Coordinates of N, CA and C in Angstrom, one line a residue:
X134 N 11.9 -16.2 5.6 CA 10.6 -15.7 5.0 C 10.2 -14.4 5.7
X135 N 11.1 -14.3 7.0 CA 10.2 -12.8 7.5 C 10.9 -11.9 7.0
X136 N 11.9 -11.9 6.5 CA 12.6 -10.9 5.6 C 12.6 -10.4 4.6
X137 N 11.4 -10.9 4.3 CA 11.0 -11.0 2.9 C 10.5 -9.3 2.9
X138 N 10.9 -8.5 1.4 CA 10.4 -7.4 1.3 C 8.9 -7.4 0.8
X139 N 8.1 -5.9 0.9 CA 6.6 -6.4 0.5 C 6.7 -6.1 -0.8
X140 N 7.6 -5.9 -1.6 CA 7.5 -6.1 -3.0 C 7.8 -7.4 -2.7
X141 N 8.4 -8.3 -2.6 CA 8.5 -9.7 -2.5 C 7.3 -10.6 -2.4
X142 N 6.7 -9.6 -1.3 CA 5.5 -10.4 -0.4 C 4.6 -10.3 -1.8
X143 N 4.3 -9.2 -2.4 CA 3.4 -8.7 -4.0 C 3.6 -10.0 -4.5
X144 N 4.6 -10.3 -4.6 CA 5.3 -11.1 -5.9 C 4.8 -12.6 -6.0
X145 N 5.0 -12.9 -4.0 CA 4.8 -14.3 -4.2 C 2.7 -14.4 -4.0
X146 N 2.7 -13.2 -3.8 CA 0.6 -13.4 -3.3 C 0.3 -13.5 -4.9
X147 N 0.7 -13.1 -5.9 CA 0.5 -12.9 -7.2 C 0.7 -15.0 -7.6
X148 N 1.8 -15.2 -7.3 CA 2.3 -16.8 -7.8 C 1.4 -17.8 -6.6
X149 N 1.4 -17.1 -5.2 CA 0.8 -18.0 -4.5 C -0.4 -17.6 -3.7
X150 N -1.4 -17.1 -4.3 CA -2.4 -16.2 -2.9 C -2.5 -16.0 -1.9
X151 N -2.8 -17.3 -1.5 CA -2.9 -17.5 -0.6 C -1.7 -17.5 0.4
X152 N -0.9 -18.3 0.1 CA 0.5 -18.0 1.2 C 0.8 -16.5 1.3
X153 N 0.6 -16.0 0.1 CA 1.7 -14.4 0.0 C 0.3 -13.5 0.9
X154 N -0.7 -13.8 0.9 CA -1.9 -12.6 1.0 C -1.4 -13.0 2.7
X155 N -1.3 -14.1 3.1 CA -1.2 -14.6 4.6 C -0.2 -14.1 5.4
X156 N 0.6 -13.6 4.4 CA 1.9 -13.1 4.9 C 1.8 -11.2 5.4
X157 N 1.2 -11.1 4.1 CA 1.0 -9.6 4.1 C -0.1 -9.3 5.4
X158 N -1.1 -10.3 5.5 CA -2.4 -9.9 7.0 C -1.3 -10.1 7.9
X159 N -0.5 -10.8 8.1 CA 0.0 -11.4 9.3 C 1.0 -10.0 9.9
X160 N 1.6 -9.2 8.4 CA 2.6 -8.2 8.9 C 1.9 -6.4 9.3
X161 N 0.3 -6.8 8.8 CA 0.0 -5.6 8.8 C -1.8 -5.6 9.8
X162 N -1.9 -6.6 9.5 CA -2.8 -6.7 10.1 C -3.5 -5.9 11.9
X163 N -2.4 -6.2 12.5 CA -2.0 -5.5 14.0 C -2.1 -4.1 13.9
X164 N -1.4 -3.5 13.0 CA -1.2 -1.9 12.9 C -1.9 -1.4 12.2
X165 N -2.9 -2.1 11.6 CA -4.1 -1.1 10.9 C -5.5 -1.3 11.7
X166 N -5.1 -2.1 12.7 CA -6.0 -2.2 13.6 C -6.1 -1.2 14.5
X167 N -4.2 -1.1 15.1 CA -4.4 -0.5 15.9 C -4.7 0.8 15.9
X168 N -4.6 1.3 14.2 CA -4.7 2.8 13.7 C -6.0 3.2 13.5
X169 N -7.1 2.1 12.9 CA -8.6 2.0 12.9 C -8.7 2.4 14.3
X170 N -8.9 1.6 15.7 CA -9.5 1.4 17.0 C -8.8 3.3 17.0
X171 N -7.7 3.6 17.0 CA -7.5 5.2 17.9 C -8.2 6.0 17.2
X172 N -9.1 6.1 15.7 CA -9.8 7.0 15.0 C -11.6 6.6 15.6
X173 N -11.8 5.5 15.7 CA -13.2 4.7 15.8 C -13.5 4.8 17.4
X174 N -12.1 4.1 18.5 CA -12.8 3.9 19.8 C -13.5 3.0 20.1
X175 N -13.6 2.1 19.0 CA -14.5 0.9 19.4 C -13.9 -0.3 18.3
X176 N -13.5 -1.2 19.0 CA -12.6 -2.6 18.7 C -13.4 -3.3 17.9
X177 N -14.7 -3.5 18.0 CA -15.3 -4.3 16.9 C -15.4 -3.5 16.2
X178 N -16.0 -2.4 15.5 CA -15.5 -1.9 14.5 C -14.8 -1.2 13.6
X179 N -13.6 -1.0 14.5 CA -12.3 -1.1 13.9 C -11.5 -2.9 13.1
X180 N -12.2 -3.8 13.8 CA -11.3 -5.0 13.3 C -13.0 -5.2 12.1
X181 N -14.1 -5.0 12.3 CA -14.5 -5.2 10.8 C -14.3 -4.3 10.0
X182 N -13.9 -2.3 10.0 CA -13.0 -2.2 9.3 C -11.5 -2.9 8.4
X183 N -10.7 -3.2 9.5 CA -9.3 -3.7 8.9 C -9.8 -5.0 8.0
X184 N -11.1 -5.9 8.4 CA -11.2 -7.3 7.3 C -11.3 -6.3 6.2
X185 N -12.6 -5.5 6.0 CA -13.0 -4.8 4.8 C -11.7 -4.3 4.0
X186 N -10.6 -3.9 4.9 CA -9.1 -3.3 4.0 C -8.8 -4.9 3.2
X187 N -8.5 -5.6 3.8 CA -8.3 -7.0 3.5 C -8.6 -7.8 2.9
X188 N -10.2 -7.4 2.0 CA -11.2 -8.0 1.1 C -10.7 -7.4 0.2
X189 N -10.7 -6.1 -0.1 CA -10.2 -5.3 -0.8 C -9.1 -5.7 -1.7
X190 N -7.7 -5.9 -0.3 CA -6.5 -6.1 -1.2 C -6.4 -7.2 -1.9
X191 N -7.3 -8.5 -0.8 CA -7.5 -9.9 -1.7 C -7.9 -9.5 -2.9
X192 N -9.0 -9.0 -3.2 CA -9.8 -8.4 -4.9 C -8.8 -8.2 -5.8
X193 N -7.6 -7.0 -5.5 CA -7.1 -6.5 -5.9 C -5.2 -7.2 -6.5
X194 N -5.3 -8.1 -5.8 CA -4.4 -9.3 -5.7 C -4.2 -9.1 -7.4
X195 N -4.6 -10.0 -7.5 CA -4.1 -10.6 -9.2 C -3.6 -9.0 -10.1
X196 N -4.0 -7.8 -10.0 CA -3.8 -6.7 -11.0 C -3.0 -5.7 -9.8
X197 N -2.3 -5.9 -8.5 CA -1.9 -5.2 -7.4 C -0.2 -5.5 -8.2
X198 N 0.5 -4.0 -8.4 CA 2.1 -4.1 -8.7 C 2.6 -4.4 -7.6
X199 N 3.6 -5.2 -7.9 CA 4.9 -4.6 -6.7 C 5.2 -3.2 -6.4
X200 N 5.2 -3.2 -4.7 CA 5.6 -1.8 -4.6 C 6.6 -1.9 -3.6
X201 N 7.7 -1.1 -3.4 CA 8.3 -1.4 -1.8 C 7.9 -1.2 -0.9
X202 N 6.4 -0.6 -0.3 CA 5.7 -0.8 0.7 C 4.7 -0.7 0.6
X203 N 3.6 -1.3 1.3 CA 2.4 -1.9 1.2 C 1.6 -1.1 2.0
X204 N 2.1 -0.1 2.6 CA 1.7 0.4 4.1 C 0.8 1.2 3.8
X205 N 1.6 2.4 2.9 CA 0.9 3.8 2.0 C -0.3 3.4 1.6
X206 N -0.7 2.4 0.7 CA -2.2 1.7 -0.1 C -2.6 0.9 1.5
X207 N -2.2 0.6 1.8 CA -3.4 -0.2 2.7 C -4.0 1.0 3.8
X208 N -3.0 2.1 4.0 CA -3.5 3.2 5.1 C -4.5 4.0 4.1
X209 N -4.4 3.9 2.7 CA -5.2 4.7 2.1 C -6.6 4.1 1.9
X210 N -6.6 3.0 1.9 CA -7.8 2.1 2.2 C -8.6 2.3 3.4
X211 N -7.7 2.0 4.2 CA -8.2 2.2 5.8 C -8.7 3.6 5.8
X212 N -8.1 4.3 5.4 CA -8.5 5.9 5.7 C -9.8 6.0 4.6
X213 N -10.2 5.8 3.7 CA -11.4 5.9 3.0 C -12.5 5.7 3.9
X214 N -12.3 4.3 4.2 CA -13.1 3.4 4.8 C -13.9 4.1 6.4
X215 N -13.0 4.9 7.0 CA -13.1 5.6 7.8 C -13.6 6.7 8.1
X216 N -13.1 7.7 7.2 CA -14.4 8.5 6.4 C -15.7 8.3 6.0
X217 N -15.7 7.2 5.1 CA -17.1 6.4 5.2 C -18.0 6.7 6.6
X218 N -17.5 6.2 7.2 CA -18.2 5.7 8.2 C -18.5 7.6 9.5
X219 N -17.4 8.3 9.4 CA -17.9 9.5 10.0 C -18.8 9.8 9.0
X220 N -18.6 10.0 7.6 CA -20.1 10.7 7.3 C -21.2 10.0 7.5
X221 N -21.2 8.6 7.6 CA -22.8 7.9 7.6 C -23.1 8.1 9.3
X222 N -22.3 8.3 10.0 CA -22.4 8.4 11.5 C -22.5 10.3 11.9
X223 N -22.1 10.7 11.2 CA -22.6 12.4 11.2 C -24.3 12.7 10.3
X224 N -24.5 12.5 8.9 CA -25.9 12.2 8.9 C -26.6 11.6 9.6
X225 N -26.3 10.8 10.6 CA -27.1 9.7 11.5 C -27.3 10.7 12.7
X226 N -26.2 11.5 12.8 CA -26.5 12.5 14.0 C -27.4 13.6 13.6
X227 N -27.0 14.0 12.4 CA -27.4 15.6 12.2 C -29.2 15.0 12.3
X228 N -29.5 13.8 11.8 CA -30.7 13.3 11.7 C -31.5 13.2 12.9
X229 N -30.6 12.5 13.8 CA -31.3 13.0 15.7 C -31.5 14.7 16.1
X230 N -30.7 15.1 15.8 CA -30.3 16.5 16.3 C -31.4 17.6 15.4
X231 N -31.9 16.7 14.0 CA -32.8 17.7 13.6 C -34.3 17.4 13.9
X232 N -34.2 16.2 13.8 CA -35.5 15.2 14.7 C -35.6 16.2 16.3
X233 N -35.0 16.4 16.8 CA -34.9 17.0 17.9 C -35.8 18.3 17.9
X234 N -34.7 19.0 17.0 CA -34.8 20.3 16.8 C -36.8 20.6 16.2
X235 N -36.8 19.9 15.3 CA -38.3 19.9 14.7 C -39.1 19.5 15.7
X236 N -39.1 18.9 16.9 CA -39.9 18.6 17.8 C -39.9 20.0 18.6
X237 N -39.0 20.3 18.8 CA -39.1 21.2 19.8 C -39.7 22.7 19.3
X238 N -39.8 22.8 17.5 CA -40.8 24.1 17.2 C -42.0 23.5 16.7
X239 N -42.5 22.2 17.4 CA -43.8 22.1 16.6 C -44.8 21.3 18.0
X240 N -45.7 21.9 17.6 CA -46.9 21.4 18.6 C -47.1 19.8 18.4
X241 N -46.1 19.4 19.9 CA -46.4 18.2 20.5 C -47.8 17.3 21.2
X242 N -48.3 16.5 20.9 CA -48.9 15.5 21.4 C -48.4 15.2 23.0
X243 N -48.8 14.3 24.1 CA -48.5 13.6 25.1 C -47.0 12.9 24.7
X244 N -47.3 11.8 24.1 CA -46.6 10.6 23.3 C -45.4 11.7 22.8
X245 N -45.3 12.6 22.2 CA -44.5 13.4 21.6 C -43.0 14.3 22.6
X246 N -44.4 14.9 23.4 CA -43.1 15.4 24.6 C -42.4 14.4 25.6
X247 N -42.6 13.5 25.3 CA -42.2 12.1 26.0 C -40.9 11.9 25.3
X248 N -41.3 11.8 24.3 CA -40.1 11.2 23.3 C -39.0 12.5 22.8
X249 N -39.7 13.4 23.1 CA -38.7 14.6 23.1 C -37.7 14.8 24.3
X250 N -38.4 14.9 25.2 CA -37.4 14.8 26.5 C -36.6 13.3 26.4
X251 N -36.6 12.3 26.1 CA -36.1 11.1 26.0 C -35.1 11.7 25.3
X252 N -35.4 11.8 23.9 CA -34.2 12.5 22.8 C -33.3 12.8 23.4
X253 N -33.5 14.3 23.8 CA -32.7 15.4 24.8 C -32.4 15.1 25.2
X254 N -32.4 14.3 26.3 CA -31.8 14.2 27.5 C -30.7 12.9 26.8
X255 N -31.0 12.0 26.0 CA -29.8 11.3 25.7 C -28.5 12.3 24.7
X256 N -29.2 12.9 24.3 CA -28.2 13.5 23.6 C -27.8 14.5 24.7
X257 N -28.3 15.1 25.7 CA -27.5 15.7 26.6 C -26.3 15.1 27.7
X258 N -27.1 13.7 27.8 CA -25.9 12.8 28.4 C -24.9 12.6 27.5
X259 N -25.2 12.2 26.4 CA -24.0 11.7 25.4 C -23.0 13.2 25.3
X260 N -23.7 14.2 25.0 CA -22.5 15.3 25.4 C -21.2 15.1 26.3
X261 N -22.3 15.0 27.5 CA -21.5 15.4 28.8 C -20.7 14.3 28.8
X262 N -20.7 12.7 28.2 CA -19.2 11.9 28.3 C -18.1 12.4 27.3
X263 N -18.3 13.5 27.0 CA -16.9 14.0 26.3 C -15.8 14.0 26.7
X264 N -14.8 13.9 25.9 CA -13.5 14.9 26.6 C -14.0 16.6 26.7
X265 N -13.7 16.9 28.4 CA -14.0 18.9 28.1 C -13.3 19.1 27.2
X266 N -12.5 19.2 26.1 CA -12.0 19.7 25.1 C -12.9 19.4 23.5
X267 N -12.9 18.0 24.0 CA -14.3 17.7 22.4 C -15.7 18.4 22.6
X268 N -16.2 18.3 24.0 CA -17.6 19.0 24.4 C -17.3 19.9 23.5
X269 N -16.5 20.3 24.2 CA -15.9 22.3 24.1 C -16.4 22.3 22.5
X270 N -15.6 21.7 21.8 CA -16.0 22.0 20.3 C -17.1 21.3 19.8
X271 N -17.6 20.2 20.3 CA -18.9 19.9 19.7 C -19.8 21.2 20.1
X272 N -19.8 21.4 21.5 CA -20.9 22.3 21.7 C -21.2 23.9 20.4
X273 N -19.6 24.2 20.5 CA -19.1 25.0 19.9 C -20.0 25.2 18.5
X274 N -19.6 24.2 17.6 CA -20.0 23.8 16.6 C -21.6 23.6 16.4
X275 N -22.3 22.9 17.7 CA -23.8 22.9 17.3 C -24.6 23.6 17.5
X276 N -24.2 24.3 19.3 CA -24.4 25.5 19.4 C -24.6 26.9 19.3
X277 N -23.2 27.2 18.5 CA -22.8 28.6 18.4 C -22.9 28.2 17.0
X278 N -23.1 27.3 16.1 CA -22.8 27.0 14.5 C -22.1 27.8 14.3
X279 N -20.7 27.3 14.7 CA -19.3 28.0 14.5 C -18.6 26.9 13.6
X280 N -17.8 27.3 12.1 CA -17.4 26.4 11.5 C -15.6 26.0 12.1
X281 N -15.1 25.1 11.3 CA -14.2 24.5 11.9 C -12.7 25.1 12.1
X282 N -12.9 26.3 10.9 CA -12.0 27.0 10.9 C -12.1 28.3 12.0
X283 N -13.3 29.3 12.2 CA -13.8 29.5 13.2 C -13.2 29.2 14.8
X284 N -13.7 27.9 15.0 CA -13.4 26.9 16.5 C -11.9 27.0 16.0
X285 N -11.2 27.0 15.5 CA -10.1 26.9 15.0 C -9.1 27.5 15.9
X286 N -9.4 29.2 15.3 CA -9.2 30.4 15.6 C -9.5 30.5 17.2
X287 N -10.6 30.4 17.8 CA -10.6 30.2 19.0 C -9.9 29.2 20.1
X288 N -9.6 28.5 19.6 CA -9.0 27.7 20.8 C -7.8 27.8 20.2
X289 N -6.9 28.1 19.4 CA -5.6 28.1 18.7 C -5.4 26.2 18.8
X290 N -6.7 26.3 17.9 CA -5.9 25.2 17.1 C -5.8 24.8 15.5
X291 N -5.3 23.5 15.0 CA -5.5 23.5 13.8 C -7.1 23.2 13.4
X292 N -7.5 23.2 11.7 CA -8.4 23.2 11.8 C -8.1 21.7 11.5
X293 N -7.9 21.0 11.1 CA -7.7 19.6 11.1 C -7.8 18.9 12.5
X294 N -7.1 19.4 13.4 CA -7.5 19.1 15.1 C -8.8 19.3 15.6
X295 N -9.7 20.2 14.9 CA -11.0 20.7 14.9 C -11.7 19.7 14.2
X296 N -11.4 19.2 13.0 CA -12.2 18.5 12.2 C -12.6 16.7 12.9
X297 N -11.0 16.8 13.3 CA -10.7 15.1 14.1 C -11.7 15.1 15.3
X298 N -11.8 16.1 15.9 CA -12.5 16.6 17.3 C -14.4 16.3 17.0
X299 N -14.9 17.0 15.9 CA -15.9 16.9 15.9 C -16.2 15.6 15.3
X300 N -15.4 14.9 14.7 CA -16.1 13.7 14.3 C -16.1 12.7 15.2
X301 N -15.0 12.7 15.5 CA -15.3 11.9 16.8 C -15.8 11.9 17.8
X302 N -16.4 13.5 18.7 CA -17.4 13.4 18.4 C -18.8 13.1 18.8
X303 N -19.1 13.2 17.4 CA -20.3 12.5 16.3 C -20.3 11.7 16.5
X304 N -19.1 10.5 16.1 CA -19.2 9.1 16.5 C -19.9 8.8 18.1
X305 N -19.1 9.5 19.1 CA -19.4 8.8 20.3 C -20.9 9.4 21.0
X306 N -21.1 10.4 20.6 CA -22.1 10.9 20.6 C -23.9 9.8 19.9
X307 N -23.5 9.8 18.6 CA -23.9 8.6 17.6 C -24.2 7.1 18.8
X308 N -23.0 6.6 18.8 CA -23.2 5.4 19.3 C -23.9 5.1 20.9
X309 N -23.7 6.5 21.4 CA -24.4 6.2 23.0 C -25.7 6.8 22.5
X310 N -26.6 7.4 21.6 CA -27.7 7.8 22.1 C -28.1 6.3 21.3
X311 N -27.1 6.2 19.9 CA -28.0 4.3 18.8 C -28.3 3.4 19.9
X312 N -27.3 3.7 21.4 CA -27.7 2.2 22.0 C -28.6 2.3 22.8
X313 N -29.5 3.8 23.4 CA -30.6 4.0 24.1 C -31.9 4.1 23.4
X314 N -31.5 4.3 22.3 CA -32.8 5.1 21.6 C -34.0 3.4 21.6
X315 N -34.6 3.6 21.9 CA -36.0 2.4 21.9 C -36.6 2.8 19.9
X316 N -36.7 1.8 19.5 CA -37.4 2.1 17.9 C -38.7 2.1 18.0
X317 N -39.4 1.5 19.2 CA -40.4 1.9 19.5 C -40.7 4.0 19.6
X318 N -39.7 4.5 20.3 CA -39.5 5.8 20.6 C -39.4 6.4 18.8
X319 N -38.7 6.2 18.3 CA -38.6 6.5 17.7 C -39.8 6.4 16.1
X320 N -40.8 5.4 15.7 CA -42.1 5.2 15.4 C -43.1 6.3 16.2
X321 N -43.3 6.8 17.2 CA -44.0 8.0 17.8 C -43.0 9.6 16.8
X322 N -41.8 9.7 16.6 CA -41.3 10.7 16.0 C -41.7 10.8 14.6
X323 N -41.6 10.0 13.9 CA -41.6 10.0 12.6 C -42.9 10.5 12.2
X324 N -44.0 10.6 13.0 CA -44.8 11.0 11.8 C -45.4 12.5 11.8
X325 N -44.5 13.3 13.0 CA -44.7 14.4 13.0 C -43.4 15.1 11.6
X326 N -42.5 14.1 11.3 CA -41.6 14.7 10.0 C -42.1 14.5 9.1
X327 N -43.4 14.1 8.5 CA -44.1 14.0 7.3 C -44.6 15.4 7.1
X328 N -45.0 15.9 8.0 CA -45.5 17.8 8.2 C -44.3 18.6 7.5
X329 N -42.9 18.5 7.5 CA -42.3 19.2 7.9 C -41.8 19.8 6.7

């Protein structure tokens, strides 16, 4: 049975679902995790990524051809799903970062410059756990609003190495200020962006 090809594996999830679908998690399961976690950096949301690939291919079961590998569609899955999640985790930034920015050209309250320096300073910390090479380009990018092709040219890299760089990032950046930010703090911001 382990020798079984994944057009085989198609063949029998189609006649048996359950056995054949059990087959296919069991052989891929591991390696799209481990491909999720090196894009993400964070284990629980890389393995509720990989279920979401896996809901998917169950759905997809009954109308899914034989193919001789399974690998190409399920990486293309994973890779959507991944994307997903940098853009909702880049608007989530660009949304602190302008929250920020609008604080800082508008006439603060007590309560206001409180929560501004709070802001800042987490997003200054979250910088500084960079790799110096991702700083380098995040800063690059927020700072100097230099585009990717731009950063590119300057560091002699690809722009794709630029693109991987800033979103991740975004992500890590994202997740260390989501886990300080108080929503209390955040209830004092919002009603200075009703002005804006």
């Amino acid at each position: 049975m382990a020798t079984q090809t994944d057009r085989e594996l198609v063949e029998l999830a189609r006649e048996q679902p359950v056995a054949g679908f059990r087959q296919i998690y069991d052989k891929y399961w591991e390696l799209l995790f481990n491909m999720a976690l090196k894009r993400l950096q964070d284990a629980a949301e890389a393995q509720d990524l990989v279920q979401e690939v896996f809901m998917t291919l169950w759905k997809q079961l009954p109308a899914l051809e034989p193919r001789d590998s399974l690998l190409p569609y399920l990486q293309v899955l994973l890779k959507n799903r991944i994307l997903n999640i940098y853009a909702r985790n880049e608007v989530k930034l660009k949304y602190i970062l302008q929250l920020h920015d609008d604080l800082a050209t508008s006439p603060e309250n007590t309560a206001q410059l409180v929560t501004l320096k709070e802001v800042e300073g987490l997003v200054d910390k979250a910088i500084r756990q960079l790799s110096p090479k991702m700083q380098q380009v995040f800063r690059m990018s927020r700072e100097e609003q230099l585009t990717p092709a731009q950063i590119a040219a300057q560091l002699s890299l690809s722009v794709q190495t630029v693109k991987n760089q800033l979103s991740r990032a975004t992500e890590k950046v994202r997740r260390i200020v989501g886990i300080h930010v108080n929503p209390a703090l955040l209830l004092l911001i919002l009603p200075s962006l009703t002005h804006s």
